Amino acid sequence: MSTNTSLKKSLSIGLTLGVSLLWLFDAITSGLVVQKEMNESFDKALKKSAQHILPLVITDSFKQQNNDKLGIPTLENDDEYLTYVVKDQQGNVLLRSKDANPQIFGEDLKIGFSNTSTHRIYTTSALEHHVYIAVAEPLEHREEDLMEAAIALLLPLLFLAPISLLGIWWIIRLSLRKVVIFQHAIEERGAGNLSPVEMEKLPKEFKPIAVAVNRLLERLRRTLEAERSFTANSAHELRTPLATALAKVQRIKSITQDEQLKRQIADVESSLKSLSKQSEKLLELAKAEGGGAISQQPHNLVPILKMIVGDFSRQTPERIKLTLPTGDINSLLDPDAFAILARNLIENALKHGRANRPVEVSLLEDGTLRVVNECDLVAPQDLALLRNRFVRANTTASGSGLGLAIVDAITSGAGIALQLKSPAAGKQDGFEVELNVNPRTGSSD
Ligand SMILES: Nc1ncnc2c1ncn2[C@@H]1O[C@H](COP(=O)(O)OP(=O)(O)OP(=O)(O)O)[C@@H](O)[C@H]1O
Ligand SMILES: [Mg+2]
């Protein structure tokens, strides 16, 4: 049996097969007992009939001495069930019943039961072995009765098998319902939700699995927390020394007259800036992965997006084409998380998009946020990996590959589907990011 066979299927089939086999075994055993008992009763009746007929036949026949082959009244008027012959000591037939065929009785005068291929015969004698009577009963009759008894025993199996299959299937389905809920609860767990799974209502047999899963979740949660707090702390601790170093470098640069030294200091300054940016992004990632992407109250996200686009537009005027809805977009997405998300997406579009080409940022009435820019096609295999940390596709722009990982952590934490497309919808090339800022109820990983 394959290892991933359905428990429901194997138990239902196995148990039904088991019950059916037991029933069959029971029916066969009962059938054999019934056959034995029936044969005994039939034999008893045959013997009784012979013992009753014989005195009557003798009395009658001696009354009609000369009427040798007279058919005397039969036991059943038209269709004789039992037939008999009366013979003398030498085996001469003295009398026979109406339908009696002397052939089936043979020559033998042995007292007791005997069988021919078609009849069961009982022979007995009277008048000190001067007169013999052999009564024959067709075996066909017994077989018919036996067949009826066998059918009566086996017939319930026809109903029993499907009913038991359905019954077992239903009971298992009912019992496994809690396990299915448990399975969904595990599926819902992810980086954003590592809370223990409910196990109170689970069947006893599954409790050890639930305990092990919860233990594993707890260990995972602690490990992730340690990793996040380490990242957040280091990024936070680096902030001040980096800012101080940058300020000092900028001061030295401003006072030095040596052009070559100035260039070298500018290199150091740019490295420090990118280091400081990277530590900012690490901090953002740690926060995004730590959860909190959903807020208790809905917030209007339109002014936040307007403000962010305004910030970027001051650095790169005229590049961003912003489309906003006429009304508010009230969403449960945390405003800080939304700001981080939007900043990263717009920054990417400006940074990785074709130089000086417009970037479209639109927030629609239904909450769809779309950021589209022109650029060369990103290969599908690269596209699938971009949301991982430190992964970058073909780009000459600076960066550390954390922006999309931050966006992915926020959207996952909020239960929002994030779509990365290249080419952009309706275009030959370009890059498009699409998501809906209205979180689904119940977050995914
Ligand atoms: N709007 C975009 N257009 C074209 N390529 C993009 C776009 N956004 C992301 N990419 C590709 O995806 C890669 C990963 O993006 P991500 O934001 O994670 O990192 P980054 O922008 O390179 O660095 P960081 O965001 O950490 O400064 C980018 O290096 C780039 O190759
Ligand atoms: Mg980026």
Coordinates of C-alpha atoms and ligand atoms in Angstrom, one line a residue:
M1 CA 0.0 0.0 0.0
S2 CA 1.4 3.4 -0.9
T3 CA 2.5 5.5 2.0
N4 CA 0.3 8.4 1.1
T5 CA -2.9 6.5 0.8
S6 CA -5.9 8.3 2.3
L7 CA -6.5 7.1 5.9
K8 CA -10.3 7.5 5.2
K9 CA -10.1 5.4 2.1
S10 CA -7.9 2.6 3.5
L11 CA -9.9 2.4 6.8
S12 CA -13.2 2.4 5.0
I13 CA -12.2 -0.3 2.5
G14 CA -10.3 -2.3 5.1
L15 CA -13.0 -2.3 7.7
T16 CA -15.8 -3.0 5.2
L17 CA -13.7 -5.8 3.7
G18 CA -13.1 -7.2 7.2
V19 CA -16.8 -6.9 8.2
S20 CA -17.9 -8.5 4.9
L21 CA -15.4 -11.4 5.3
L22 CA -16.5 -12.0 8.9
W23 CA -20.1 -12.0 7.8
L24 CA -19.3 -14.4 4.9
F25 CA -17.4 -16.7 7.3
D26 CA -20.3 -16.5 9.7
A27 CA -22.8 -17.2 6.9
I28 CA -20.8 -20.2 5.7
T29 CA -20.5 -21.7 9.2
S30 CA -24.2 -21.1 9.8
G31 CA -25.0 -22.6 6.4
L32 CA -23.0 -25.7 7.3
V33 CA -24.8 -26.1 10.6
V34 CA -28.2 -25.4 9.0
Q35 CA -27.3 -28.0 6.3
K36 CA -26.5 -30.6 9.0
E37 CA -29.6 -29.8 11.0
M38 CA -31.8 -29.8 8.0
N39 CA -30.4 -33.1 6.8
E40 CA -31.1 -34.6 10.2
S41 CA -34.7 -33.3 10.3
F42 CA -35.3 -34.5 6.7
D43 CA -33.9 -37.9 7.6
K44 CA -36.0 -38.0 10.7
A45 CA -39.1 -37.1 8.7
L46 CA -38.2 -39.7 6.1
K47 CA -37.7 -42.4 8.7
K48 CA -41.0 -41.4 10.4
S49 CA -42.8 -41.5 7.1
A50 CA -41.5 -45.0 6.4
Q51 CA -42.5 -46.2 9.8
H52 CA -46.0 -44.8 9.4
I53 CA -46.5 -46.0 5.8
L54 CA -45.3 -49.5 6.4
P55 CA -48.1 -50.7 8.8
L56 CA -50.7 -49.0 6.6
V57 CA -49.4 -50.6 3.5
I58 CA -49.2 -54.1 5.1
T59 CA -52.8 -53.9 6.4
D60 CA -54.1 -52.6 3.1
S61 CA -52.2 -55.0 0.9
F62 CA -53.2 -58.0 2.9
K63 CA -56.7 -56.9 2.5
Q64 CA -56.3 -56.9 -1.2
Q65 CA -54.1 -60.0 -1.7
N66 CA -54.7 -60.3 -5.4
N67 CA -54.3 -56.7 -6.3
D68 CA -50.6 -57.0 -6.6
K69 CA -49.4 -53.8 -8.4
L70 CA -52.2 -51.6 -7.1
G71 CA -51.3 -48.0 -6.7
I72 CA -52.3 -47.2 -3.2
P73 CA -53.2 -43.6 -2.2
T74 CA -50.1 -41.5 -2.3
L75 CA -48.9 -39.1 0.5
E76 CA -49.5 -36.2 -1.8
N77 CA -52.3 -36.4 -4.2
D78 CA -50.9 -35.3 -7.5
D79 CA -47.3 -34.6 -7.2
E80 CA -45.7 -37.2 -5.0
Y81 CA -43.0 -35.8 -2.7
L82 CA -42.1 -39.2 -1.1
T83 CA -42.3 -42.3 -3.2
Y84 CA -41.9 -45.9 -1.8
V85 CA -41.8 -49.5 -2.7
V86 CA -42.7 -52.5 -0.6
K87 CA -40.6 -55.6 -1.4
D88 CA -40.5 -59.1 -0.1
Q89 CA -37.5 -60.9 1.3
Q90 CA -36.3 -61.8 -2.3
G91 CA -36.5 -58.2 -3.4
N92 CA -39.7 -58.7 -5.4
V93 CA -41.8 -55.5 -5.5
L94 CA -45.1 -56.2 -3.7
L95 CA -46.4 -52.7 -3.8
R96 CA -45.3 -49.3 -4.9
S97 CA -46.7 -45.8 -4.6
K98 CA -48.2 -44.1 -7.6
D99 CA -45.1 -42.3 -9.0
A100 CA -42.5 -44.7 -7.6
N101 CA -39.9 -45.6 -10.1
P102 CA -38.4 -49.0 -9.0
Q103 CA -35.2 -48.1 -10.7
I104 CA -34.2 -45.6 -8.2
F105 CA -34.5 -48.0 -5.3
G106 CA -32.1 -50.6 -6.7
E107 CA -31.9 -54.2 -5.6
D108 CA -30.4 -53.7 -2.2
L109 CA -32.5 -54.3 0.9
K110 CA -30.0 -52.9 3.4
I111 CA -31.8 -51.3 6.4
G112 CA -31.1 -47.7 7.1
F113 CA -30.3 -44.6 5.0
S114 CA -28.6 -44.7 1.6
N115 CA -28.0 -42.2 -1.2
T116 CA -28.3 -42.4 -4.9
S117 CA -27.3 -39.7 -7.2
T118 CA -30.8 -38.2 -7.1
H119 CA -32.5 -39.6 -4.0
R120 CA -32.1 -40.1 -0.3
I121 CA -33.6 -43.5 0.6
Y122 CA -34.6 -45.0 3.9
T123 CA -35.3 -48.7 4.1
T124 CA -36.9 -50.6 7.0
S125 CA -38.5 -54.0 7.4
A126 CA -41.4 -55.5 9.2
L127 CA -42.9 -58.9 9.9
E128 CA -39.4 -60.3 10.9
H129 CA -37.8 -59.2 7.7
H130 CA -40.4 -60.6 5.5
V131 CA -41.6 -57.3 4.2
Y132 CA -39.3 -54.3 3.4
I133 CA -40.2 -50.7 2.6
A134 CA -37.9 -48.2 1.0
V135 CA -39.0 -44.6 1.0
A136 CA -37.3 -42.2 -1.3
E137 CA -37.0 -38.4 -1.1
P138 CA -35.6 -36.4 -4.0
L139 CA -32.3 -34.7 -3.1
E140 CA -33.3 -31.8 -5.3
H141 CA -35.9 -30.8 -2.7
R142 CA -33.3 -30.7 0.1
E143 CA -30.9 -28.7 -2.1
E144 CA -33.7 -26.2 -2.9
D145 CA -34.4 -25.6 0.8
L146 CA -30.7 -25.3 1.5
M147 CA -30.2 -22.8 -1.2
E148 CA -33.1 -20.7 0.2
A149 CA -31.4 -20.8 3.6
A150 CA -28.0 -19.8 2.1
I151 CA -29.6 -16.9 0.2
A152 CA -31.3 -15.7 3.4
L153 CA -28.0 -15.8 5.2
L154 CA -26.0 -14.1 2.4
L155 CA -28.6 -11.5 1.3
P156 CA -27.9 -9.1 4.2
L157 CA -24.3 -8.9 3.0
L158 CA -25.5 -7.1 -0.1
F159 CA -26.8 -4.3 2.0
L160 CA -24.3 -4.6 4.8
A161 CA -21.2 -3.9 2.6
P162 CA -22.3 -0.6 1.1
I163 CA -24.0 0.6 4.4
S164 CA -20.9 -0.2 6.4
L165 CA -18.6 1.5 3.7
L166 CA -20.7 4.6 3.9
G167 CA -21.0 4.5 7.7
I168 CA -17.3 4.0 8.3
W169 CA -16.5 6.7 5.7
W170 CA -18.8 9.1 7.5
I171 CA -17.6 8.4 11.0
I172 CA -14.0 8.7 9.9
R173 CA -14.8 12.0 8.1
L174 CA -16.5 13.3 11.2
S175 CA -13.6 12.2 13.5
L176 CA -11.0 13.8 11.1
R177 CA -12.8 17.1 10.9
K178 CA -10.8 18.4 13.8
V179 CA -7.6 17.2 12.2
V180 CA -8.4 19.1 9.1
I181 CA -9.0 22.2 11.1
F182 CA -5.7 21.5 12.8
Q183 CA -4.0 21.1 9.4
H184 CA -5.4 24.5 8.3
A185 CA -4.2 26.1 11.5
I186 CA -0.6 24.8 10.8
E187 CA -0.9 26.0 7.2
E188 CA -1.7 29.5 8.4
R189 CA 1.4 29.6 10.5
G190 CA 4.3 31.5 9.0
A191 CA 7.0 34.1 9.8
G192 CA 4.2 36.5 10.8
N193 CA 2.2 34.1 12.9
L194 CA 3.9 31.5 15.0
S195 CA 1.3 31.3 17.8
P196 CA 0.6 27.8 19.1
V197 CA -2.1 25.8 17.3
E198 CA -5.3 24.9 19.1
M199 CA -5.2 21.3 20.2
E200 CA -8.0 20.9 22.8
K201 CA -10.5 19.5 20.4
L202 CA -8.2 17.1 18.6
P203 CA -8.7 13.4 18.9
K204 CA -6.4 11.9 21.6
E205 CA -4.2 10.1 19.0
F206 CA -3.3 13.4 17.4
K207 CA -2.4 15.3 20.5
P208 CA 1.3 14.2 20.6
I209 CA 1.6 15.6 17.0
A210 CA 0.0 18.8 18.1
V211 CA 2.3 19.0 21.1
A212 CA 5.4 18.4 18.9
V213 CA 4.2 21.0 16.4
N214 CA 3.6 23.6 19.1
R215 CA 7.1 22.9 20.6
L216 CA 8.6 23.3 17.2
L217 CA 6.7 26.6 16.6
E218 CA 7.8 27.9 19.9
R219 CA 11.5 27.1 19.1
L220 CA 11.1 28.7 15.7
R221 CA 9.5 31.8 17.2
R222 CA 12.3 32.1 19.7
T223 CA 15.0 31.7 17.0
L224 CA 13.3 34.1 14.7
E225 CA 12.9 36.6 17.5
A226 CA 16.5 36.3 18.4
E227 CA 17.5 36.8 14.8
R228 CA 15.2 39.8 14.4
S229 CA 16.2 41.5 17.6
F230 CA 19.9 40.9 16.7
T231 CA 19.4 42.5 13.3
A232 CA 17.3 45.3 14.7
N233 CA 19.8 46.0 17.6
S234 CA 22.8 45.9 15.4
A235 CA 21.2 48.2 12.8
H236 CA 20.1 50.5 15.6
E237 CA 23.5 50.5 17.3
L238 CA 25.3 51.1 14.0
R239 CA 23.2 54.2 13.3
T240 CA 24.9 56.6 15.7
P241 CA 28.5 55.6 14.9
L242 CA 27.7 55.7 11.2
A243 CA 26.1 59.1 11.4
T244 CA 29.1 60.4 13.5
A245 CA 31.6 58.9 11.0
L246 CA 29.7 60.4 8.1
A247 CA 29.6 63.8 9.7
K248 CA 33.3 63.7 10.4
V249 CA 34.2 62.6 6.9
Q250 CA 32.0 65.4 5.4
R251 CA 33.7 67.9 7.7
I252 CA 37.2 66.7 6.6
K253 CA 36.1 66.9 3.0
S254 CA 34.9 70.4 3.4
I255 CA 38.1 71.7 4.9
T256 CA 40.7 69.8 2.8
Q257 CA 42.2 71.6 -0.2
D258 CA 43.9 68.5 -1.8
E259 CA 41.7 67.4 -4.7
Q260 CA 42.9 63.8 -4.7
L261 CA 42.3 63.5 -1.0
K262 CA 38.9 65.1 -1.5
R263 CA 38.0 62.3 -4.1
Q264 CA 39.1 59.6 -1.7
I265 CA 37.1 61.1 1.1
A266 CA 34.1 61.3 -1.3
D267 CA 34.5 57.5 -1.9
V268 CA 34.5 56.9 1.9
E269 CA 31.5 59.2 2.3
S270 CA 29.5 57.2 -0.4
S271 CA 30.5 53.9 1.2
L272 CA 29.4 55.2 4.6
K273 CA 26.1 56.4 3.1
S274 CA 25.4 53.0 1.5
L275 CA 26.3 51.3 4.8
S276 CA 23.9 53.6 6.7
K277 CA 21.2 52.9 4.0
Q278 CA 21.8 49.2 4.3
S279 CA 21.5 49.3 8.1
E280 CA 18.3 51.3 7.8
K281 CA 16.9 48.6 5.4
L282 CA 17.9 45.9 7.8
L283 CA 16.1 47.7 10.6
E284 CA 13.0 48.0 8.3
L285 CA 13.2 44.3 7.4
A286 CA 13.5 43.3 11.1
K287 CA 10.5 45.4 11.9
A288 CA 8.4 44.1 8.9
E289 CA 9.2 40.5 9.8
G290 CA 8.3 41.1 13.4
G291 CA 4.7 41.6 12.5
G292 CA 2.5 44.6 13.2
A293 CA 1.6 45.1 9.6
I294 CA -2.1 45.3 10.6
S295 CA -3.5 48.1 12.7
Q296 CA -6.5 48.1 14.9
Q297 CA -8.1 51.1 13.2
P298 CA -8.4 51.8 9.5
H299 CA -6.4 54.7 8.2
N300 CA -6.7 56.7 5.0
L301 CA -3.6 55.8 2.9
V302 CA -4.1 58.5 0.2
P303 CA -2.3 61.4 2.1
I304 CA 0.5 59.1 3.1
L305 CA 1.1 58.1 -0.6
K306 CA 0.8 61.7 -1.7
M307 CA 3.5 62.7 0.9
I308 CA 5.9 60.0 -0.1
V309 CA 5.5 60.8 -3.8
G310 CA 6.0 64.5 -2.9
D311 CA 9.3 63.6 -1.2
F312 CA 10.6 61.7 -4.2
S313 CA 9.4 64.3 -6.6
R314 CA 11.5 66.9 -4.9
Q315 CA 14.6 64.8 -5.6
T316 CA 13.6 63.8 -9.2
P317 CA 11.1 66.3 -10.4
E318 CA 8.5 65.5 -13.0
R319 CA 9.3 61.7 -13.2
I320 CA 6.5 60.3 -11.1
K321 CA 3.0 60.3 -12.6
L322 CA 0.7 59.9 -9.7
T323 CA -3.0 58.8 -10.0
L324 CA -5.1 58.9 -6.8
P325 CA -8.7 58.0 -6.1
T326 CA -11.2 60.7 -5.6
G327 CA -12.2 59.4 -2.2
D328 CA -10.3 58.0 0.8
I329 CA -8.8 54.6 0.9
N330 CA -9.3 53.4 4.4
S331 CA -7.3 50.3 5.1
L332 CA -6.3 48.2 8.1
L333 CA -2.7 48.1 6.7
D334 CA -0.5 49.9 9.3
P335 CA 0.3 53.4 8.0
D336 CA 4.0 53.1 8.9
A337 CA 4.2 49.7 7.2
F338 CA 2.4 51.2 4.1
A339 CA 4.9 54.1 4.1
I340 CA 7.9 51.7 4.1
L341 CA 6.3 49.6 1.4
A342 CA 5.5 52.5 -0.9
R343 CA 8.9 54.1 -0.4
N344 CA 10.7 50.9 -1.3
L345 CA 8.6 50.3 -4.4
I346 CA 8.9 53.9 -5.7
E347 CA 12.6 54.0 -4.9
N348 CA 13.0 50.8 -6.9
A349 CA 11.1 52.1 -9.9
L350 CA 13.1 55.3 -9.9
K351 CA 16.4 53.5 -9.3
H352 CA 16.0 50.5 -11.6
G353 CA 13.7 52.1 -14.2
R354 CA 15.1 53.6 -17.4
A355 CA 16.8 56.9 -16.7
N356 CA 14.6 59.9 -17.0
R357 CA 11.6 57.8 -18.1
P358 CA 8.3 58.3 -16.2
V359 CA 7.3 56.1 -13.3
E360 CA 3.5 55.5 -12.9
V361 CA 2.2 55.3 -9.3
S362 CA -1.5 54.7 -9.0
L363 CA -3.9 53.9 -6.2
L364 CA -7.3 52.9 -7.4
E365 CA -10.7 53.2 -5.7
D366 CA -10.7 49.5 -4.9
G367 CA -7.4 49.8 -3.1
T368 CA -5.1 48.5 -5.8
L369 CA -1.7 50.0 -5.7
R370 CA 0.4 49.8 -8.9
V371 CA 3.9 51.0 -9.5
V372 CA 5.1 50.7 -13.1
N373 CA 8.4 51.7 -14.7
E374 CA 10.2 51.2 -17.9
C375 CA 13.2 48.8 -18.0
D376 CA 14.6 45.8 -19.7
L377 CA 12.7 42.5 -19.2
V378 CA 13.5 40.7 -16.0
A379 CA 13.8 36.9 -16.7
P380 CA 11.0 34.9 -15.1
Q381 CA 13.4 32.7 -13.1
D382 CA 14.9 35.9 -11.6
L383 CA 11.5 37.5 -11.0
A384 CA 10.5 34.5 -8.9
L385 CA 13.5 35.1 -6.6
L386 CA 13.5 38.8 -6.2
R387 CA 11.4 38.9 -3.0
N388 CA 14.2 36.9 -1.2
R389 CA 16.7 38.8 0.8
F390 CA 19.9 40.0 -0.8
V391 CA 18.7 38.9 -4.3
R392 CA 19.2 41.3 -7.1
A393 CA 18.6 40.9 -10.9
N394 CA 20.6 42.6 -13.6
T395 CA 21.0 46.1 -12.4
T396 CA 23.7 48.7 -12.4
A397 CA 22.1 50.7 -9.6
S398 CA 23.4 50.5 -6.1
G399 CA 21.5 48.6 -3.4
S400 CA 21.7 45.5 -1.3
G401 CA 18.6 43.5 -2.4
L402 CA 16.5 44.1 0.7
G403 CA 13.7 46.4 -0.6
L404 CA 11.5 43.8 -2.1
A405 CA 12.1 41.4 0.9
I406 CA 10.8 44.2 3.1
V407 CA 7.7 44.7 0.9
D408 CA 7.2 40.9 0.8
A409 CA 7.4 40.7 4.6
I410 CA 4.9 43.5 5.1
T411 CA 2.4 42.1 2.5
S412 CA 2.7 38.6 3.9
G413 CA 2.3 39.8 7.4
A414 CA -0.9 41.6 6.4
G415 CA -2.2 38.8 4.2
I416 CA -1.9 40.8 1.0
A417 CA -1.0 39.2 -2.3
L418 CA 2.1 40.8 -3.9
Q419 CA 2.5 40.5 -7.7
L420 CA 5.7 41.3 -9.5
K421 CA 5.4 41.4 -13.3
S422 CA 7.8 41.8 -16.1
P423 CA 6.8 42.9 -18.7
A424 CA 4.4 45.4 -17.2
A425 CA 0.7 44.8 -18.1
G426 CA 0.0 45.8 -21.7
K427 CA 3.7 46.5 -22.5
Q428 CA 6.6 44.7 -24.2
D429 CA 9.0 45.3 -21.3
G430 CA 9.2 47.2 -18.0
F431 CA 8.4 46.2 -14.4
E432 CA 5.2 46.4 -12.5
V433 CA 4.3 45.7 -8.9
E434 CA 0.7 45.3 -8.0
L435 CA -1.0 44.7 -4.6
N436 CA -4.2 45.6 -2.9
V437 CA -3.9 47.6 0.3
N438 CA -7.0 46.0 1.8
P439 CA -5.7 43.0 3.8
R440 CA -7.6 39.8 3.6
T441 CA -9.1 38.6 6.9
G442 CA -6.7 36.2 8.4
S443 CA -3.0 36.6 7.5
S444 CA -0.8 34.2 5.7
D445 CA 2.9 33.5 6.1
Ligands
LIG1 N1 11.0 48.6 -10.3 C1 11.9 47.8 -10.7 N2 12.3 47.7 -12.0 C2 13.3 46.9 -12.4 N3 13.9 46.0 -11.6 C3 13.5 46.0 -10.3 C4 12.5 46.9 -9.8 N4 12.4 46.6 -8.5 C5 13.3 45.7 -8.2 N5 14.0 45.3 -9.3 C6 15.0 44.2 -9.4 O1 14.9 43.5 -8.2 C7 16.1 43.5 -7.4 C8 15.8 43.5 -6.0 O2 15.1 44.7 -5.6 P1 15.3 45.2 -4.1 O3 14.5 46.4 -3.9 O4 15.0 44.0 -3.2 O5 16.8 45.5 -4.0 P2 17.6 46.7 -4.5 O6 16.7 47.7 -4.9 O7 18.6 46.2 -5.5 O8 18.4 47.1 -3.2 P3 17.8 47.9 -1.9 O9 16.3 47.9 -2.1 O10 18.2 47.0 -0.8 O11 18.4 49.2 -1.9 C9 16.7 44.8 -7.9 O12 18.2 44.7 -7.7 C10 16.4 44.8 -9.3 O13 17.2 44.1 -10.1
MG2 MG 15.1 48.4 -3.7

